[in-house]
Amino acid sequence: MKIPASEYKIVAVRSGGAGGQHVNKVSTRVELYFDVVKSSALSDEQKTLVLQKLRTKITEEGILRITEDTSRSQHANREAIIKKLYALIEQALKKPKKRIAVKVSKAAKKKRVDNKKKLSEKKSLRRKSFE
């Protein structure tokens, strides 16, 4: 899936935290805003999935907000944030595999019971006998 650049907005802001003079004068932190509700790249079903799975990153208006400030370079952060957007949407649209119920094997049950018996025996040997 390809999201047109016109559908998201990238804003550069000053990055916070330690870093000295460089951090104070250069806007390297990048914020991406993507309006999920108005997107033409996503179908209605896909929009619902994205809104549901990424609800912690989406505002009440349906705008997905992502930030990136790992690099000292604004350009590198721009590339990274676009990759992050695609990764988040791909992850949200991925349907979970259906779980197939499987019975516990007899060998596994026997092994579990044997381990419990060994542990019980080991602990009983530690106890003081009152005889």
PDB file of C-alpha atoms in Angstrom:
ATOM      1  CA  MET A   1       0.000   0.000   0.000  1.00  0.00           C
ATOM      2  CA  LYS A   2       1.249   3.475  -0.853  1.00  0.00           C
ATOM      3  CA  ILE A   3       0.166   6.559   1.078  1.00  0.00           C
ATOM      4  CA  PRO A   4       0.528   9.779  -0.928  1.00  0.00           C
ATOM      5  CA  ALA A   5       2.730  12.455   0.661  1.00  0.00           C
ATOM      6  CA  SER A   6      -0.184  14.896   0.430  1.00  0.00           C
ATOM      7  CA  GLU A   7      -2.099  12.866   3.045  1.00  0.00           C
ATOM      8  CA  TYR A   8       0.400  13.363   5.860  1.00  0.00           C
ATOM      9  CA  LYS A   9       2.070  16.439   7.260  1.00  0.00           C
ATOM     10  CA  ILE A  10       5.632  16.468   8.605  1.00  0.00           C
ATOM     11  CA  VAL A  11       6.692  19.213  11.014  1.00  0.00           C
ATOM     12  CA  ALA A  12      10.230  19.794  12.347  1.00  0.00           C
ATOM     13  CA  VAL A  13      10.528  21.009  15.938  1.00  0.00           C
ATOM     14  CA  ARG A  14      13.324  21.462  18.437  1.00  0.00           C
ATOM     15  CA  SER A  15      14.295  18.290  20.182  1.00  0.00           C
ATOM     16  CA  GLY A  16      14.338  18.337  23.977  1.00  0.00           C
ATOM     17  CA  GLY A  17      16.707  16.808  26.483  1.00  0.00           C
ATOM     18  CA  ALA A  18      20.498  16.753  26.728  1.00  0.00           C
ATOM     19  CA  GLY A  19      22.682  17.635  23.758  1.00  0.00           C
ATOM     20  CA  GLY A  20      24.037  21.096  24.377  1.00  0.00           C
ATOM     21  CA  GLN A  21      24.050  23.946  21.897  1.00  0.00           C
ATOM     22  CA  HIS A  22      23.188  21.776  18.882  1.00  0.00           C
ATOM     23  CA  VAL A  23      19.828  20.775  20.368  1.00  0.00           C
ATOM     24  CA  ASN A  24      19.014  24.374  21.271  1.00  0.00           C
ATOM     25  CA  LYS A  25      19.524  25.816  17.786  1.00  0.00           C
ATOM     26  CA  VAL A  26      18.544  23.029  15.337  1.00  0.00           C
ATOM     27  CA  SER A  27      15.062  21.589  14.756  1.00  0.00           C
ATOM     28  CA  THR A  28      15.876  17.904  14.332  1.00  0.00           C
ATOM     29  CA  ARG A  29      12.838  16.291  15.973  1.00  0.00           C
ATOM     30  CA  VAL A  30      10.178  15.399  13.416  1.00  0.00           C
ATOM     31  CA  GLU A  31       6.439  14.985  14.012  1.00  0.00           C
ATOM     32  CA  LEU A  32       4.150  13.328  11.476  1.00  0.00           C
ATOM     33  CA  TYR A  33       0.395  13.907  11.364  1.00  0.00           C
ATOM     34  CA  PHE A  34      -1.757  11.518   9.311  1.00  0.00           C
ATOM     35  CA  ASP A  35      -5.532  11.932   9.114  1.00  0.00           C
ATOM     36  CA  VAL A  36      -6.766   8.343   9.139  1.00  0.00           C
ATOM     37  CA  VAL A  37     -10.448   9.282   8.776  1.00  0.00           C
ATOM     38  CA  LYS A  38      -9.964  11.400   5.619  1.00  0.00           C
ATOM     39  CA  SER A  39      -7.372   9.131   3.992  1.00  0.00           C
ATOM     40  CA  SER A  40      -8.122   7.987   0.441  1.00  0.00           C
ATOM     41  CA  ALA A  41      -5.371   5.347   0.565  1.00  0.00           C
ATOM     42  CA  LEU A  42      -7.274   3.255   3.132  1.00  0.00           C
ATOM     43  CA  SER A  43     -10.625   1.528   2.695  1.00  0.00           C
ATOM     44  CA  ASP A  44     -13.356   1.972   5.317  1.00  0.00           C
ATOM     45  CA  GLU A  45     -12.565  -1.456   6.774  1.00  0.00           C
ATOM     46  CA  GLN A  46      -8.855  -0.614   6.976  1.00  0.00           C
ATOM     47  CA  LYS A  47      -9.606   2.748   8.602  1.00  0.00           C
ATOM     48  CA  THR A  48     -11.675   1.008  11.280  1.00  0.00           C
ATOM     49  CA  LEU A  49      -8.850  -1.461  11.977  1.00  0.00           C
ATOM     50  CA  VAL A  50      -6.223   1.289  12.183  1.00  0.00           C
ATOM     51  CA  LEU A  51      -8.400   3.465  14.438  1.00  0.00           C
ATOM     52  CA  GLN A  52      -9.037   0.510  16.706  1.00  0.00           C
ATOM     53  CA  LYS A  53      -5.500  -0.885  16.956  1.00  0.00           C
ATOM     54  CA  LEU A  54      -3.634   2.440  17.124  1.00  0.00           C
ATOM     55  CA  ARG A  55      -6.139   4.239  19.366  1.00  0.00           C
ATOM     56  CA  THR A  56      -3.405   5.268  21.843  1.00  0.00           C
ATOM     57  CA  LYS A  57      -1.577   7.206  19.104  1.00  0.00           C
ATOM     58  CA  ILE A  58      -4.685   8.701  17.480  1.00  0.00           C
ATOM     59  CA  THR A  59      -6.422  11.901  18.607  1.00  0.00           C
ATOM     60  CA  GLU A  60     -10.173  12.246  19.008  1.00  0.00           C
ATOM     61  CA  GLU A  61     -10.325  13.844  15.536  1.00  0.00           C
ATOM     62  CA  GLY A  62      -8.786  10.691  14.005  1.00  0.00           C
ATOM     63  CA  ILE A  63      -5.293  12.078  13.425  1.00  0.00           C
ATOM     64  CA  LEU A  64      -2.360   9.713  13.934  1.00  0.00           C
ATOM     65  CA  ARG A  65       0.618  11.513  15.541  1.00  0.00           C
ATOM     66  CA  ILE A  66       4.103   9.991  15.440  1.00  0.00           C
ATOM     67  CA  THR A  67       7.381  11.561  16.597  1.00  0.00           C
ATOM     68  CA  GLU A  68      10.998  10.704  15.771  1.00  0.00           C
ATOM     69  CA  ASP A  69      14.146  12.192  17.265  1.00  0.00           C
ATOM     70  CA  THR A  70      16.678   9.358  17.298  1.00  0.00           C
ATOM     71  CA  SER A  71      19.070  11.002  14.855  1.00  0.00           C
ATOM     72  CA  ARG A  72      20.849  14.379  15.019  1.00  0.00           C
ATOM     73  CA  SER A  73      19.839  14.879  11.391  1.00  0.00           C
ATOM     74  CA  GLN A  74      16.389  16.167  10.447  1.00  0.00           C
ATOM     75  CA  HIS A  75      16.635  14.421   7.070  1.00  0.00           C
ATOM     76  CA  ALA A  76      17.368  11.039   8.680  1.00  0.00           C
ATOM     77  CA  ASN A  77      14.485  11.524  11.101  1.00  0.00           C
ATOM     78  CA  ARG A  78      12.136  12.350   8.186  1.00  0.00           C
ATOM     79  CA  GLU A  79      13.035   9.094   6.432  1.00  0.00           C
ATOM     80  CA  ALA A  80      12.725   7.136   9.677  1.00  0.00           C
ATOM     81  CA  ILE A  81       9.305   8.581  10.516  1.00  0.00           C
ATOM     82  CA  ILE A  82       7.879   7.676   7.095  1.00  0.00           C
ATOM     83  CA  LYS A  83       9.138   4.100   7.557  1.00  0.00           C
ATOM     84  CA  LYS A  84       7.592   4.132  11.039  1.00  0.00           C
ATOM     85  CA  LEU A  85       4.227   5.253   9.599  1.00  0.00           C
ATOM     86  CA  TYR A  86       4.186   2.404   7.075  1.00  0.00           C
ATOM     87  CA  ALA A  87       5.278  -0.110   9.724  1.00  0.00           C
ATOM     88  CA  LEU A  88       2.539   0.997  12.147  1.00  0.00           C
ATOM     89  CA  ILE A  89      -0.189   0.840   9.508  1.00  0.00           C
ATOM     90  CA  GLU A  90       1.037  -2.514   8.197  1.00  0.00           C
ATOM     91  CA  GLN A  91       1.087  -3.910  11.733  1.00  0.00           C
ATOM     92  CA  ALA A  92      -2.424  -2.579  12.425  1.00  0.00           C
ATOM     93  CA  LEU A  93      -3.796  -4.129   9.221  1.00  0.00           C
ATOM     94  CA  LYS A  94      -2.186  -7.519   9.830  1.00  0.00           C
ATOM     95  CA  LYS A  95      -4.865 -10.021  10.757  1.00  0.00           C
ATOM     96  CA  PRO A  96      -3.917 -12.294  13.684  1.00  0.00           C
ATOM     97  CA  LYS A  97      -3.497 -15.975  12.930  1.00  0.00           C
ATOM     98  CA  LYS A  98      -6.354 -18.147  14.087  1.00  0.00           C
ATOM     99  CA  ARG A  99      -5.324 -20.212  17.088  1.00  0.00           C
ATOM    100  CA  ILE A 100      -5.708 -23.947  16.706  1.00  0.00           C
ATOM    101  CA  ALA A 101      -6.586 -25.660  19.975  1.00  0.00           C
ATOM    102  CA  VAL A 102      -4.307 -28.612  20.667  1.00  0.00           C
ATOM    103  CA  LYS A 103      -4.564 -31.119  23.500  1.00  0.00           C
ATOM    104  CA  VAL A 104      -1.629 -31.550  25.849  1.00  0.00           C
ATOM    105  CA  SER A 105       0.160 -34.810  25.014  1.00  0.00           C
ATOM    106  CA  LYS A 106       0.300 -37.719  27.464  1.00  0.00           C
ATOM    107  CA  ALA A 107       4.116 -37.463  27.540  1.00  0.00           C
ATOM    108  CA  ALA A 108       3.933 -33.785  28.525  1.00  0.00           C
ATOM    109  CA  LYS A 109       1.407 -34.548  31.282  1.00  0.00           C
ATOM    110  CA  LYS A 110       3.577 -37.394  32.605  1.00  0.00           C
ATOM    111  CA  LYS A 111       6.692 -35.189  32.528  1.00  0.00           C
ATOM    112  CA  ARG A 112       4.881 -32.448  34.479  1.00  0.00           C
ATOM    113  CA  VAL A 113       3.633 -34.867  37.133  1.00  0.00           C
ATOM    114  CA  ASP A 114       7.094 -36.491  37.432  1.00  0.00           C
ATOM    115  CA  ASN A 115       8.709 -33.071  37.922  1.00  0.00           C
ATOM    116  CA  LYS A 116       6.144 -32.217  40.599  1.00  0.00           C
ATOM    117  CA  LYS A 117       6.848 -35.504  42.395  1.00  0.00           C
ATOM    118  CA  LYS A 118      10.629 -34.910  42.279  1.00  0.00           C
ATOM    119  CA  LEU A 119      10.231 -31.397  43.669  1.00  0.00           C
ATOM    120  CA  SER A 120       7.866 -32.643  46.387  1.00  0.00           C
ATOM    121  CA  GLU A 121      10.345 -35.369  47.372  1.00  0.00           C
ATOM    122  CA  LYS A 122      13.240 -32.889  47.449  1.00  0.00           C
ATOM    123  CA  LYS A 123      11.271 -30.543  49.714  1.00  0.00           C
ATOM    124  CA  SER A 124      10.081 -33.345  51.995  1.00  0.00           C
ATOM    125  CA  LEU A 125      13.733 -34.352  52.583  1.00  0.00           C
ATOM    126  CA  ARG A 126      14.443 -30.802  53.795  1.00  0.00           C
ATOM    127  CA  ARG A 127      11.743 -30.983  56.472  1.00  0.00           C
ATOM    128  CA  LYS A 128      12.619 -31.867  60.035  1.00  0.00           C
ATOM    129  CA  SER A 129      11.179 -35.174  61.117  1.00  0.00           C
ATOM    130  CA  PHE A 130       9.461 -35.287  64.521  1.00  0.00           C
ATOM    131  CA  GLU A 131      10.090 -38.976  65.165  1.00  0.00           C
TER     132      GLU A 131
END
